[in-house]
Amino acid sequence: EDQVTQSPEALRLQEGESSSLNCSYTVSGLRGLFWYRQDPGKGPEFLFTLYSAGEEKEKERLKATLTKKESFLHITAPKPEDSATYLCAVSSAGGTSYGKLTFGQGTILTVHP
Amino acid sequence: ETGVTQTPRHLVMGMTNKKSLKCEQHLGHNAMYWYKQSAKKPLELMFVYNFKEQTENNSVPSRFSPECPNSSHLFLHLHTLQPEDSALYLCASSHNRVNQPQHFGDGTRLSIL
């Protein structure tokens, strides 16, 4: 059974204070690792897909990296508008249904001005 | 309209009522999903449809009944719900390949009295 664990559960940063969120996973054949951002009262918004160890993706102040056991979401010089819950999910070769994502419980990021 | 649209955004119902949630996607995808999001728990996959055919039922109680008349529309029919069914119900869609990201609507916030 696929498992995804995110840490920390909550992270409070000052504006401009860079940090990283962690997503550890256990899967039977990774097909893709996905990062989402979720604002209160909204659905998850897709950010990145990573497919293989060593891959990196960037978007504005966010950079996602992937190893064989975990993924990091690095936030450089965050702003208050980066405050949100960040979700990690995996799709694997195992299981009975393609397209089945297993999600972590999320990291709640708060950036103070 | 673009993206994934869910209606209604909020729903309050009694345990003996029957109601339906609606989801429509304008992304040209052919796979659609229902998820349940409860406080402090990871997103739980409920159902997967691929080209209108159900390919996954994640041990969901029969009081939840999905319907997918075409690749753009998805419904979740509700009847005789329990208080523990109160949650945010999210719809998502994707291309029908295992490594493609899913795109979410903003959900229906369901409260069972």
Tab-separated table of C-alpha atoms in Angstrom:
chain	number	residue	atom	x	y	z
A	1	GLU	CA	0.000	0.000	0.000
A	2	ASP	CA	1.308	3.436	-0.982
A	3	GLN	CA	2.110	5.800	1.865
A	4	VAL	CA	2.849	9.538	1.919
A	5	THR	CA	4.008	11.475	4.988
A	6	GLN	CA	4.478	15.231	5.019
A	7	SER	CA	6.441	17.256	7.542
A	8	PRO	CA	6.194	19.510	9.356
A	9	GLU	CA	2.421	19.610	9.950
A	10	ALA	CA	2.632	23.398	10.269
A	11	LEU	CA	5.349	25.939	9.504
A	12	ARG	CA	5.418	29.598	10.425
A	13	LEU	CA	7.910	31.843	8.626
A	14	GLN	CA	8.737	35.498	8.521
A	15	GLU	CA	8.528	37.170	5.133
A	16	GLY	CA	11.833	36.528	3.341
A	17	GLU	CA	12.787	33.557	5.529
A	18	SER	CA	13.486	30.626	3.179
A	19	SER	CA	12.645	27.054	4.206
A	20	SER	CA	11.658	23.608	2.899
A	21	LEU	CA	8.700	21.264	3.195
A	22	ASN	CA	9.234	17.507	3.128
A	23	CYS	CA	7.238	14.709	1.521
A	24	SER	CA	8.386	11.140	2.250
A	25	TYR	CA	6.826	8.340	0.246
A	26	THR	CA	6.695	4.571	-0.034
A	27	VAL	CA	5.298	3.224	-3.309
A	28	SER	CA	5.558	0.191	-5.555
A	29	GLY	CA	6.902	1.873	-8.669
A	30	LEU	CA	6.558	5.649	-8.713
A	31	ARG	CA	4.739	7.005	-11.759
A	32	GLY	CA	4.579	10.594	-10.592
A	33	LEU	CA	4.823	12.820	-7.526
A	34	PHE	CA	2.541	15.840	-7.446
A	35	TRP	CA	2.587	19.042	-5.406
A	36	TYR	CA	-0.571	21.064	-4.865
A	37	ARG	CA	-1.403	24.282	-3.052
A	38	GLN	CA	-4.758	24.625	-1.283
A	39	ASP	CA	-6.171	27.923	-0.023
A	40	PRO	CA	-9.002	28.008	2.566
A	41	GLY	CA	-12.378	27.338	0.955
A	42	LYS	CA	-10.776	26.289	-2.341
A	43	GLY	CA	-9.810	23.076	-4.069
A	44	PRO	CA	-6.175	22.017	-4.490
A	45	GLU	CA	-4.319	23.918	-7.206
A	46	PHE	CA	-1.770	21.934	-9.200
A	47	LEU	CA	1.838	23.139	-8.909
A	48	PHE	CA	4.322	20.490	-10.135
A	49	THR	CA	4.763	16.930	-11.315
A	50	LEU	CA	8.070	15.114	-10.777
A	51	TYR	CA	8.687	11.766	-12.452
A	52	SER	CA	12.179	10.540	-11.582
A	53	ALA	CA	14.894	10.973	-8.959
A	54	GLY	CA	17.067	13.999	-9.607
A	55	GLU	CA	14.344	15.943	-11.353
A	56	GLU	CA	13.682	19.561	-10.333
A	57	LYS	CA	10.887	21.994	-11.220
A	58	GLU	CA	10.636	25.721	-10.432
A	59	LYS	CA	7.837	28.259	-10.380
A	60	GLU	CA	8.402	31.746	-8.994
A	61	ARG	CA	9.581	31.307	-5.371
A	62	LEU	CA	8.932	27.550	-5.339
A	63	LYS	CA	11.310	24.759	-6.304
A	64	ALA	CA	10.445	21.058	-6.065
A	65	THR	CA	13.054	18.292	-5.989
A	66	LEU	CA	12.793	14.507	-5.953
A	67	THR	CA	14.867	11.591	-4.630
A	68	LYS	CA	13.985	7.900	-4.496
A	69	LYS	CA	12.440	8.308	-1.037
A	70	GLU	CA	11.306	11.904	-0.682
A	71	SER	CA	10.524	15.214	-2.275
A	72	PHE	CA	11.224	18.708	-1.027
A	73	LEU	CA	9.366	21.906	-1.764
A	74	HIS	CA	11.810	24.753	-1.256
A	75	ILE	CA	10.361	28.215	-0.705
A	76	THR	CA	12.778	31.069	-1.319
A	77	ALA	CA	12.105	34.484	0.235
A	78	PRO	CA	8.408	33.721	0.870
A	79	LYS	CA	5.716	36.389	0.886
A	80	PRO	CA	2.457	36.444	2.897
A	81	GLU	CA	0.548	35.401	-0.241
A	82	ASP	CA	2.442	32.083	-0.187
A	83	SER	CA	0.478	31.161	2.961
A	84	ALA	CA	-1.560	28.034	2.175
A	85	THR	CA	-1.689	24.298	2.775
A	86	TYR	CA	0.750	22.424	0.543
A	87	LEU	CA	-0.220	18.883	-0.430
A	88	CYS	CA	1.950	16.099	-1.810
A	89	ALA	CA	0.534	13.073	-3.674
A	90	VAL	CA	1.921	10.041	-5.491
A	91	SER	CA	0.740	7.872	-8.353
A	92	SER	CA	2.221	4.398	-8.528
A	93	ALA	CA	2.435	1.397	-10.795
A	94	GLY	CA	0.823	-0.777	-8.128
A	95	GLY	CA	-2.844	-0.922	-7.254
A	96	THR	CA	-5.869	-1.730	-9.368
A	97	SER	CA	-6.656	1.637	-10.865
A	98	TYR	CA	-4.591	4.048	-12.890
A	99	GLY	CA	-4.951	7.647	-11.847
A	100	LYS	CA	-5.289	6.771	-8.162
A	101	LEU	CA	-3.452	9.379	-6.109
A	102	THR	CA	-2.391	8.845	-2.511
A	103	PHE	CA	-2.175	12.150	-0.634
A	104	GLY	CA	-0.243	13.221	2.430
A	105	GLN	CA	-1.975	15.141	5.189
A	106	GLY	CA	-0.438	18.440	4.088
A	107	THR	CA	1.765	21.186	5.558
A	108	ILE	CA	0.066	24.404	6.660
A	109	LEU	CA	2.397	27.283	5.784
A	110	THR	CA	1.919	30.719	7.349
A	111	VAL	CA	4.140	33.607	6.259
A	112	HIS	CA	4.057	36.686	8.465
A	113	PRO	CA	4.851	40.159	7.070
B	1	GLU	CA	-16.237	28.714	-18.265
B	2	THR	CA	-12.943	26.977	-17.787
B	3	GLY	CA	-11.583	24.412	-15.337
B	4	VAL	CA	-13.644	22.267	-13.008
B	5	THR	CA	-16.919	23.658	-11.629
B	6	GLN	CA	-18.808	22.181	-8.686
B	7	THR	CA	-22.312	23.013	-7.499
B	8	PRO	CA	-23.615	23.728	-4.993
B	9	ARG	CA	-20.714	25.237	-3.040
B	10	HIS	CA	-22.493	24.641	0.270
B	11	LEU	CA	-25.188	22.124	1.223
B	12	VAL	CA	-26.948	21.498	4.508
B	13	MET	CA	-29.193	18.467	4.661
B	14	GLY	CA	-30.949	16.253	7.133
B	15	MET	CA	-30.121	12.598	7.515
B	16	THR	CA	-33.253	11.523	5.639
B	17	ASN	CA	-32.892	13.899	2.679
B	18	LYS	CA	-31.800	13.063	-0.845
B	19	LYS	CA	-29.567	15.498	-2.693
B	20	SER	CA	-27.056	15.495	-5.533
B	21	LEU	CA	-23.681	17.140	-6.083
B	22	LYS	CA	-22.720	18.174	-9.594
B	23	CYS	CA	-19.322	18.506	-11.255
B	24	GLU	CA	-18.527	19.758	-14.751
B	25	GLN	CA	-15.112	19.980	-16.395
B	26	HIS	CA	-14.166	22.113	-19.399
B	27	LEU	CA	-10.608	20.797	-19.805
B	28	GLY	CA	-11.196	18.083	-22.383
B	29	HIS	CA	-10.280	15.359	-19.892
B	30	ASN	CA	-11.720	11.854	-19.957
B	31	ALA	CA	-11.172	10.739	-16.369
B	32	MET	CA	-13.097	12.147	-13.390
B	33	TYR	CA	-12.838	11.586	-9.662
B	34	TRP	CA	-14.674	12.173	-6.379
B	35	TYR	CA	-12.679	12.816	-3.204
B	36	LYS	CA	-13.692	13.400	0.415
B	37	GLN	CA	-11.676	15.868	2.506
B	38	SER	CA	-12.213	15.847	6.280
B	39	ALA	CA	-10.441	18.018	8.827
B	40	LYS	CA	-6.920	16.854	9.663
B	41	LYS	CA	-7.134	13.835	7.320
B	42	PRO	CA	-5.606	13.296	3.881
B	43	LEU	CA	-7.823	13.483	0.828
B	44	GLU	CA	-9.651	10.190	0.412
B	45	LEU	CA	-10.363	8.926	-3.085
B	46	MET	CA	-13.978	7.737	-3.414
B	47	PHE	CA	-14.644	6.960	-7.079
B	48	VAL	CA	-12.821	7.005	-10.421
B	49	TYR	CA	-14.457	7.167	-13.847
B	50	ASN	CA	-12.621	6.651	-17.130
B	51	PHE	CA	-14.559	7.384	-20.333
B	52	LYS	CA	-17.813	7.210	-18.310
B	53	GLU	CA	-16.975	3.783	-16.869
B	54	GLN	CA	-16.375	3.382	-13.136
B	55	THR	CA	-12.916	1.931	-12.577
B	56	GLU	CA	-12.538	2.436	-8.824
B	57	ASN	CA	-14.865	2.297	-5.839
B	58	ASN	CA	-12.748	2.772	-2.747
B	59	SER	CA	-15.068	0.848	-0.400
B	60	VAL	CA	-17.513	3.730	-0.280
B	61	PRO	CA	-20.858	3.135	1.542
B	62	SER	CA	-23.858	2.665	-0.737
B	63	ARG	CA	-25.484	5.857	0.577
B	64	PHE	CA	-23.118	7.578	-1.891
B	65	SER	CA	-24.072	6.815	-5.499
B	66	PRO	CA	-22.008	8.249	-8.369
B	67	GLU	CA	-23.179	8.859	-11.907
B	68	CYS	CA	-21.114	9.811	-14.956
B	69	PRO	CA	-23.324	10.414	-18.022
B	70	ASN	CA	-20.411	11.648	-20.168
B	71	SER	CA	-16.745	12.574	-19.855
B	72	SER	CA	-17.577	16.169	-18.868
B	73	HIS	CA	-20.133	15.612	-16.119
B	74	LEU	CA	-20.055	13.772	-12.820
B	75	PHE	CA	-22.691	13.538	-10.113
B	76	LEU	CA	-22.715	12.244	-6.563
B	77	HIS	CA	-26.175	11.269	-5.335
B	78	LEU	CA	-26.607	11.348	-1.570
B	79	HIS	CA	-29.241	9.640	0.557
B	80	THR	CA	-29.639	8.741	4.216
B	81	LEU	CA	-26.303	10.270	5.163
B	82	GLN	CA	-24.723	10.176	8.608
B	83	PRO	CA	-23.214	13.071	10.606
B	84	GLU	CA	-19.710	11.698	9.952
B	85	ASP	CA	-20.315	12.305	6.243
B	86	SER	CA	-20.017	16.046	6.828
B	87	ALA	CA	-16.926	17.100	4.844
B	88	LEU	CA	-15.670	18.898	1.746
B	89	TYR	CA	-16.388	16.850	-1.379
B	90	LEU	CA	-13.989	17.541	-4.213
B	91	CYS	CA	-14.268	16.643	-7.865
B	92	ALA	CA	-11.213	16.341	-10.108
B	93	SER	CA	-10.460	15.503	-13.718
B	94	SER	CA	-7.420	14.452	-15.729
B	95	HIS	CA	-6.258	12.885	-18.959
B	96	ASN	CA	-6.523	9.112	-18.639
B	97	ARG	CA	-2.829	8.399	-18.114
B	98	VAL	CA	-1.384	7.385	-14.783
B	99	ASN	CA	1.239	10.142	-14.644
B	100	GLN	CA	-1.022	13.076	-15.476
B	101	PRO	CA	-1.973	15.630	-12.811
B	102	GLN	CA	-5.537	15.899	-11.614
B	103	HIS	CA	-7.240	19.293	-11.618
B	104	PHE	CA	-9.707	20.035	-8.856
B	105	GLY	CA	-12.855	22.045	-8.426
B	106	ASP	CA	-13.451	24.148	-5.313
B	107	GLY	CA	-15.659	21.525	-3.712
B	108	THR	CA	-19.029	21.289	-2.030
B	109	ARG	CA	-19.034	21.855	1.737
B	110	LEU	CA	-21.598	19.338	3.043
B	111	SER	CA	-23.106	19.532	6.516
B	112	ILE	CA	-25.391	16.780	7.819
B	113	LEU	CA	-27.779	17.793	10.586
